[in-house]
Amino acid sequence: MSSTLPETTWQKSLAQSIRDPQELITRLRLPEELLPAAEKSARLFPLMVPPSYLARMEPGNPHDPLLKQVLPLQAEEDQFPGFSNDAVGDLQVRPTPGLLHKYHGRALLIASGACAIHCRYCFRRHYPYGEDPRTLAEWEAVWDALEQDASIQEVILSGGDPLMLTEARLRVFCERIAAIPHVKRLRIHSRLPVVLPDRIHSGLIEILERTKAAGTTVWMVIHANHPQEIAADVEQSIQQLIQTGIPVLNQAVLLKGVNDVVEPLVGLSEKLINLGVMPYYLHQLDRVSGVAHFEVPEAQGRALIRELRVRLPGYAVPQYVREIMGEPHKTSLMD
């Protein structure tokens, strides 16, 4: 059971991740003609695929929906009007390095610049992580800013991926946040429960339970785009969080060739609600440079949501939204 695994187990799994396009293509028995473009694009945005995620892909299928999310393509080098390096305006709402203050009552911390998987559609693929705090001493400016702003009731740990932090560092983050009287909620946004489920183990659960015991409500927002991602080990990781009393939500991104037809979206929502996870958002693609080949027209997205409303109970239909730079909240794309 992953709940008893030591911290080093997930780190060993992470160390076994595929970083070489040749290895990815060889292990999945993919056409060799994919290699030159994959190698070239991986020099701009590196390839990274954990072993458990690789195991869910169909060998020999270049159209596998999980492969499409991680395989570097020549299309990433194409430039299109309306696509930019900072499409959601992160750098315009950064009062101090490591802290984004975009929405009323909430503040987001770039807790880590690292991820366990490099999704090719990543909206922060150009974010300057090197400018954010590294040492605990450098984080003091962030804690001071949070303590001085009594309007902030919720802190979001994001990144990169905050669960890439070591247990020791994550414990410090959670303790500092829980010690701020006006902060009532901690929200953790992580793809690791889906792509590296070993990360959910007793040490992490203990930190989250201690945070709850200190009076701070903890929410976990995971990220799955396709039902094929919810394998047995992922179900186990999610169940551990839910059994701890932590509400779990899912955010997905609408992606061409991955989930732009109704069946995978229905399958994903059904898998999530059967586990007790609330489908939260279906995001319209953020228009970041290098990801235009994933974009689905909004009209098609609205039609998909209408189909989901017919096929699913209301609580299983995610909100279809996009983030618009400068807006004070996510923008609904439904009538």
XYZ file of C-alpha atoms in Angstrom, residues 14-320:
307
model
C 10.568 10.201 -10.124
C 14.235 9.442 -10.813
C 13.149 6.697 -13.225
C 11.210 9.174 -15.380
C 11.862 9.223 -19.103
C 13.682 12.369 -20.211
C 15.068 11.219 -23.564
C 12.753 11.265 -26.625
C 14.556 8.263 -28.081
C 13.765 6.199 -24.985
C 10.116 7.252 -25.067
C 9.762 6.305 -28.730
C 11.607 3.005 -28.278
C 9.703 1.887 -25.195
C 6.334 2.687 -26.779
C 7.317 1.201 -30.139
C 6.473 4.421 -31.946
C 7.533 5.372 -35.499
C 11.132 6.562 -35.619
C 10.139 9.482 -37.858
C 8.735 11.175 -34.725
C 12.228 11.408 -33.231
C 13.851 14.438 -34.967
C 11.004 16.820 -34.106
C 10.725 15.400 -30.586
C 14.429 15.909 -29.927
C 14.372 19.450 -31.287
C 11.286 20.547 -29.331
C 12.548 18.867 -26.155
C 15.557 21.178 -26.241
C 13.154 24.120 -25.843
C 10.899 22.489 -23.231
C 12.301 19.238 -21.803
C 10.523 15.905 -21.940
C 9.610 14.255 -18.626
C 7.290 11.268 -18.150
C 7.059 9.236 -14.913
C 7.044 5.431 -15.275
C 3.523 4.893 -13.905
C 2.116 7.384 -16.423
C 4.020 5.721 -19.266
C 2.517 2.371 -18.269
C -0.978 3.685 -19.022
C -0.131 4.419 -22.669
C -0.866 2.014 -25.515
C 2.364 0.836 -27.174
C 2.469 1.394 -30.908
C -0.252 4.051 -30.862
C 1.032 7.541 -31.801
C -2.487 8.887 -31.145
C -2.707 7.681 -27.550
C -4.372 10.521 -25.553
C -1.783 10.373 -22.776
C 1.126 10.308 -25.209
C -0.252 13.388 -26.947
C 0.030 15.308 -23.682
C 3.777 14.649 -23.314
C 5.279 14.032 -26.781
C 7.264 17.043 -28.070
C 6.181 18.099 -31.559
C 7.431 20.408 -34.285
C 4.173 22.374 -33.909
C 5.456 23.800 -30.609
C 7.787 26.041 -32.590
C 4.976 27.609 -34.621
C 3.986 31.181 -33.761
C 0.387 32.407 -33.905
C -1.207 35.806 -33.203
C -2.825 35.955 -29.778
C -0.417 33.479 -28.182
C 2.223 34.829 -25.776
C 4.654 33.705 -23.092
C 2.514 35.075 -20.227
C -0.998 34.480 -21.503
C -2.719 34.675 -18.100
C -0.786 37.692 -16.799
C 1.042 36.015 -13.922
C 3.932 38.450 -14.076
C 1.594 41.434 -13.765
C 0.216 40.292 -10.389
C 3.436 39.355 -8.605
C 3.907 41.809 -5.699
C 6.947 39.865 -4.521
C 8.768 36.885 -6.080
C 6.942 33.631 -5.398
C 3.591 35.299 -4.676
C 0.766 35.922 -7.164
C -2.215 37.977 -5.992
C -4.756 37.855 -8.802
C -8.155 37.345 -7.140
C -9.812 38.909 -4.097
C -9.286 37.000 -0.877
C -6.852 34.504 -2.406
C -3.114 34.420 -2.905
C -1.114 31.878 -4.876
C 2.408 30.727 -4.071
C 4.756 29.344 -6.701
C 5.928 26.801 -4.149
C 8.124 24.853 -6.569
C 9.282 25.306 -10.127
C 9.563 21.549 -10.637
C 6.970 19.098 -11.983
C 6.800 15.309 -12.167
C 5.590 15.497 -15.757
C 6.074 18.080 -18.481
C 2.687 18.600 -20.113
C 3.220 20.099 -23.549
C 0.243 22.480 -23.113
C 1.588 23.890 -19.821
C 0.498 27.496 -19.317
C 3.630 28.216 -17.255
C 6.127 26.633 -19.648
C 7.770 30.082 -20.061
C 7.429 31.239 -16.427
C 10.719 32.555 -14.925
C 10.933 30.128 -12.010
C 14.545 31.083 -11.427
C 13.404 34.479 -10.116
C 11.317 32.969 -7.297
C 12.580 32.184 -3.767
C 14.683 29.094 -3.243
C 15.854 29.164 0.377
C 13.541 29.414 3.384
C 15.111 32.773 4.188
C 14.084 34.091 0.774
C 10.479 33.037 1.490
C 10.264 35.390 4.482
C 9.154 38.263 2.247
C 6.203 36.155 1.091
C 5.146 35.249 4.631
C 5.381 38.922 5.616
C 3.159 39.938 2.686
C 0.549 37.331 3.599
C 0.567 38.282 7.276
C 0.099 41.961 6.501
C -2.883 41.502 4.169
C -5.914 40.574 6.264
C -8.081 40.278 3.142
C -6.380 36.999 2.220
C -8.423 34.086 3.544
C -7.132 31.377 1.213
C -3.612 30.454 0.133
C -3.082 28.269 -2.933
C 0.089 26.229 -3.297
C 0.901 25.895 -6.984
C 3.932 25.824 -9.217
C 5.341 23.905 -11.004
C 3.910 21.416 -8.542
C 3.935 21.993 -4.780
C 4.019 18.264 -4.017
C 7.487 18.181 -5.561
C 8.644 19.768 -2.312
C 10.303 17.492 0.217
C 8.295 16.613 3.297
C 10.463 18.912 5.403
C 9.919 21.911 3.125
C 6.211 21.231 2.686
C 5.775 20.975 6.447
C 7.310 24.427 6.870
C 4.995 25.891 4.230
C 1.904 24.380 5.816
C 2.909 25.445 9.333
C 3.614 29.012 8.272
C 0.298 29.264 6.441
C -1.669 27.720 9.320
C -0.081 30.219 11.734
C -1.601 33.229 9.906
C -4.890 33.943 11.737
C -6.848 35.372 8.800
C -5.939 32.517 6.435
C -8.733 29.959 6.830
C -8.095 27.685 3.855
C -5.148 26.024 2.159
C -5.661 24.792 -1.392
C -3.050 22.545 -3.007
C -3.011 22.254 -6.798
C -1.097 19.157 -7.859
C -0.875 16.725 -10.761
C 1.201 14.265 -8.707
C -1.734 12.237 -7.320
C -2.470 11.424 -10.991
C 0.976 11.141 -12.580
C 3.086 9.999 -9.590
C 0.628 8.408 -7.144
C 3.442 7.129 -4.885
C 3.657 10.728 -3.643
C 0.504 10.225 -1.565
C 1.800 8.341 1.462
C 1.697 8.472 5.239
C 4.239 11.277 5.605
C 2.277 13.629 3.369
C -1.043 12.646 4.935
C 0.371 13.426 8.387
C 1.340 16.950 7.287
C -2.118 17.596 5.872
C -3.820 16.247 8.990
C -1.683 18.480 11.222
C -2.617 21.474 9.078
C -6.300 20.650 9.479
C -5.857 20.173 13.223
C -4.347 23.672 13.409
C -7.665 25.057 12.159
C -6.932 25.485 8.449
C -9.246 23.722 6.002
C -7.289 21.813 3.354
C -8.521 21.288 -0.221
C -6.746 19.282 -2.928
C -7.208 20.106 -6.612
C -5.875 17.414 -8.918
C -5.488 17.509 -12.707
C -6.670 14.713 -14.990
C -7.794 15.213 -18.591
C -8.743 11.704 -19.691
C -10.226 8.602 -18.011
C -7.191 6.555 -19.049
C -5.191 8.595 -16.532
C -7.242 7.260 -13.594
C -5.487 3.901 -13.152
C -5.709 1.663 -10.066
C -2.734 3.266 -8.302
C -4.236 6.696 -8.932
C -7.546 5.589 -7.442
C -5.684 4.455 -4.347
C -3.869 7.773 -3.966
C -7.110 9.720 -4.289
C -8.919 7.450 -1.818
C -6.232 8.116 0.777
C -6.842 11.852 0.508
C -10.615 11.491 0.689
C -10.427 9.095 3.648
C -8.414 11.755 5.452
C -11.375 14.095 5.053
C -9.773 16.301 2.412
C -12.159 17.448 -0.345
C -10.712 16.616 -3.768
C -11.611 18.526 -6.943
C -10.426 17.972 -10.502
C -9.432 20.496 -13.129
C -9.108 19.444 -16.757
C -8.000 21.269 -19.891
C -9.887 20.877 -23.165
C -7.267 19.540 -25.581
C -7.498 18.752 -29.271
C -6.916 15.064 -29.901
C -7.122 14.220 -26.195
C -10.607 14.966 -24.864
C -12.346 17.036 -27.553
C -15.133 14.492 -28.064
C -17.800 13.639 -25.524
C -16.925 10.040 -24.576
C -13.625 10.709 -22.742
C -15.185 13.634 -20.897
C -18.097 11.462 -19.785
C -15.717 8.680 -18.791
C -13.505 11.048 -16.840
C -16.389 12.583 -14.903
C -17.839 9.165 -14.098
C -14.509 7.864 -12.814
C -14.051 10.978 -10.698
C -17.488 11.015 -9.086
C -17.299 7.278 -8.402
C -14.185 8.056 -6.343
C -15.834 11.015 -4.624
C -13.937 13.666 -6.623
C -15.871 16.701 -7.854
C -15.292 17.659 -11.509
C -14.518 21.345 -11.006
C -13.326 23.120 -14.128
C -12.901 22.291 -17.790
C -10.467 24.983 -18.902
C -10.328 26.449 -22.342
C -6.685 26.280 -23.364
C -4.553 29.176 -22.132
C -3.056 30.782 -25.232
C 0.601 30.303 -24.376
C 3.249 30.299 -27.067
C 3.923 26.782 -28.315
C 0.538 25.198 -27.534
C -1.741 26.394 -30.357
C -2.017 22.884 -31.834
C -4.008 21.848 -28.740
C -6.656 24.566 -29.075
C -10.307 23.563 -29.463
C -12.839 26.167 -30.705
C -15.030 27.543 -27.919
C -18.184 26.663 -29.868
C -17.092 23.031 -29.834
C -16.412 23.240 -26.102
C -19.889 24.627 -25.434
C -21.446 21.841 -27.500
C -19.528 19.277 -25.444
C -20.807 20.750 -22.182
C -24.369 20.617 -23.496
C -23.847 16.923 -24.276
C -22.415 16.324 -20.812
C -25.515 17.883 -19.264
C -27.616 15.267 -21.050
C -25.352 12.356 -20.107
C -24.406 13.194 -16.506
C -25.934 14.405 -13.243
C -25.456 18.142 -12.756
C -22.750 17.798 -10.104
C -20.640 15.768 -12.547
C -20.561 18.472 -15.235
C -17.515 20.735 -14.862
C -17.720 24.481 -15.307
C -16.383 25.441 -18.741
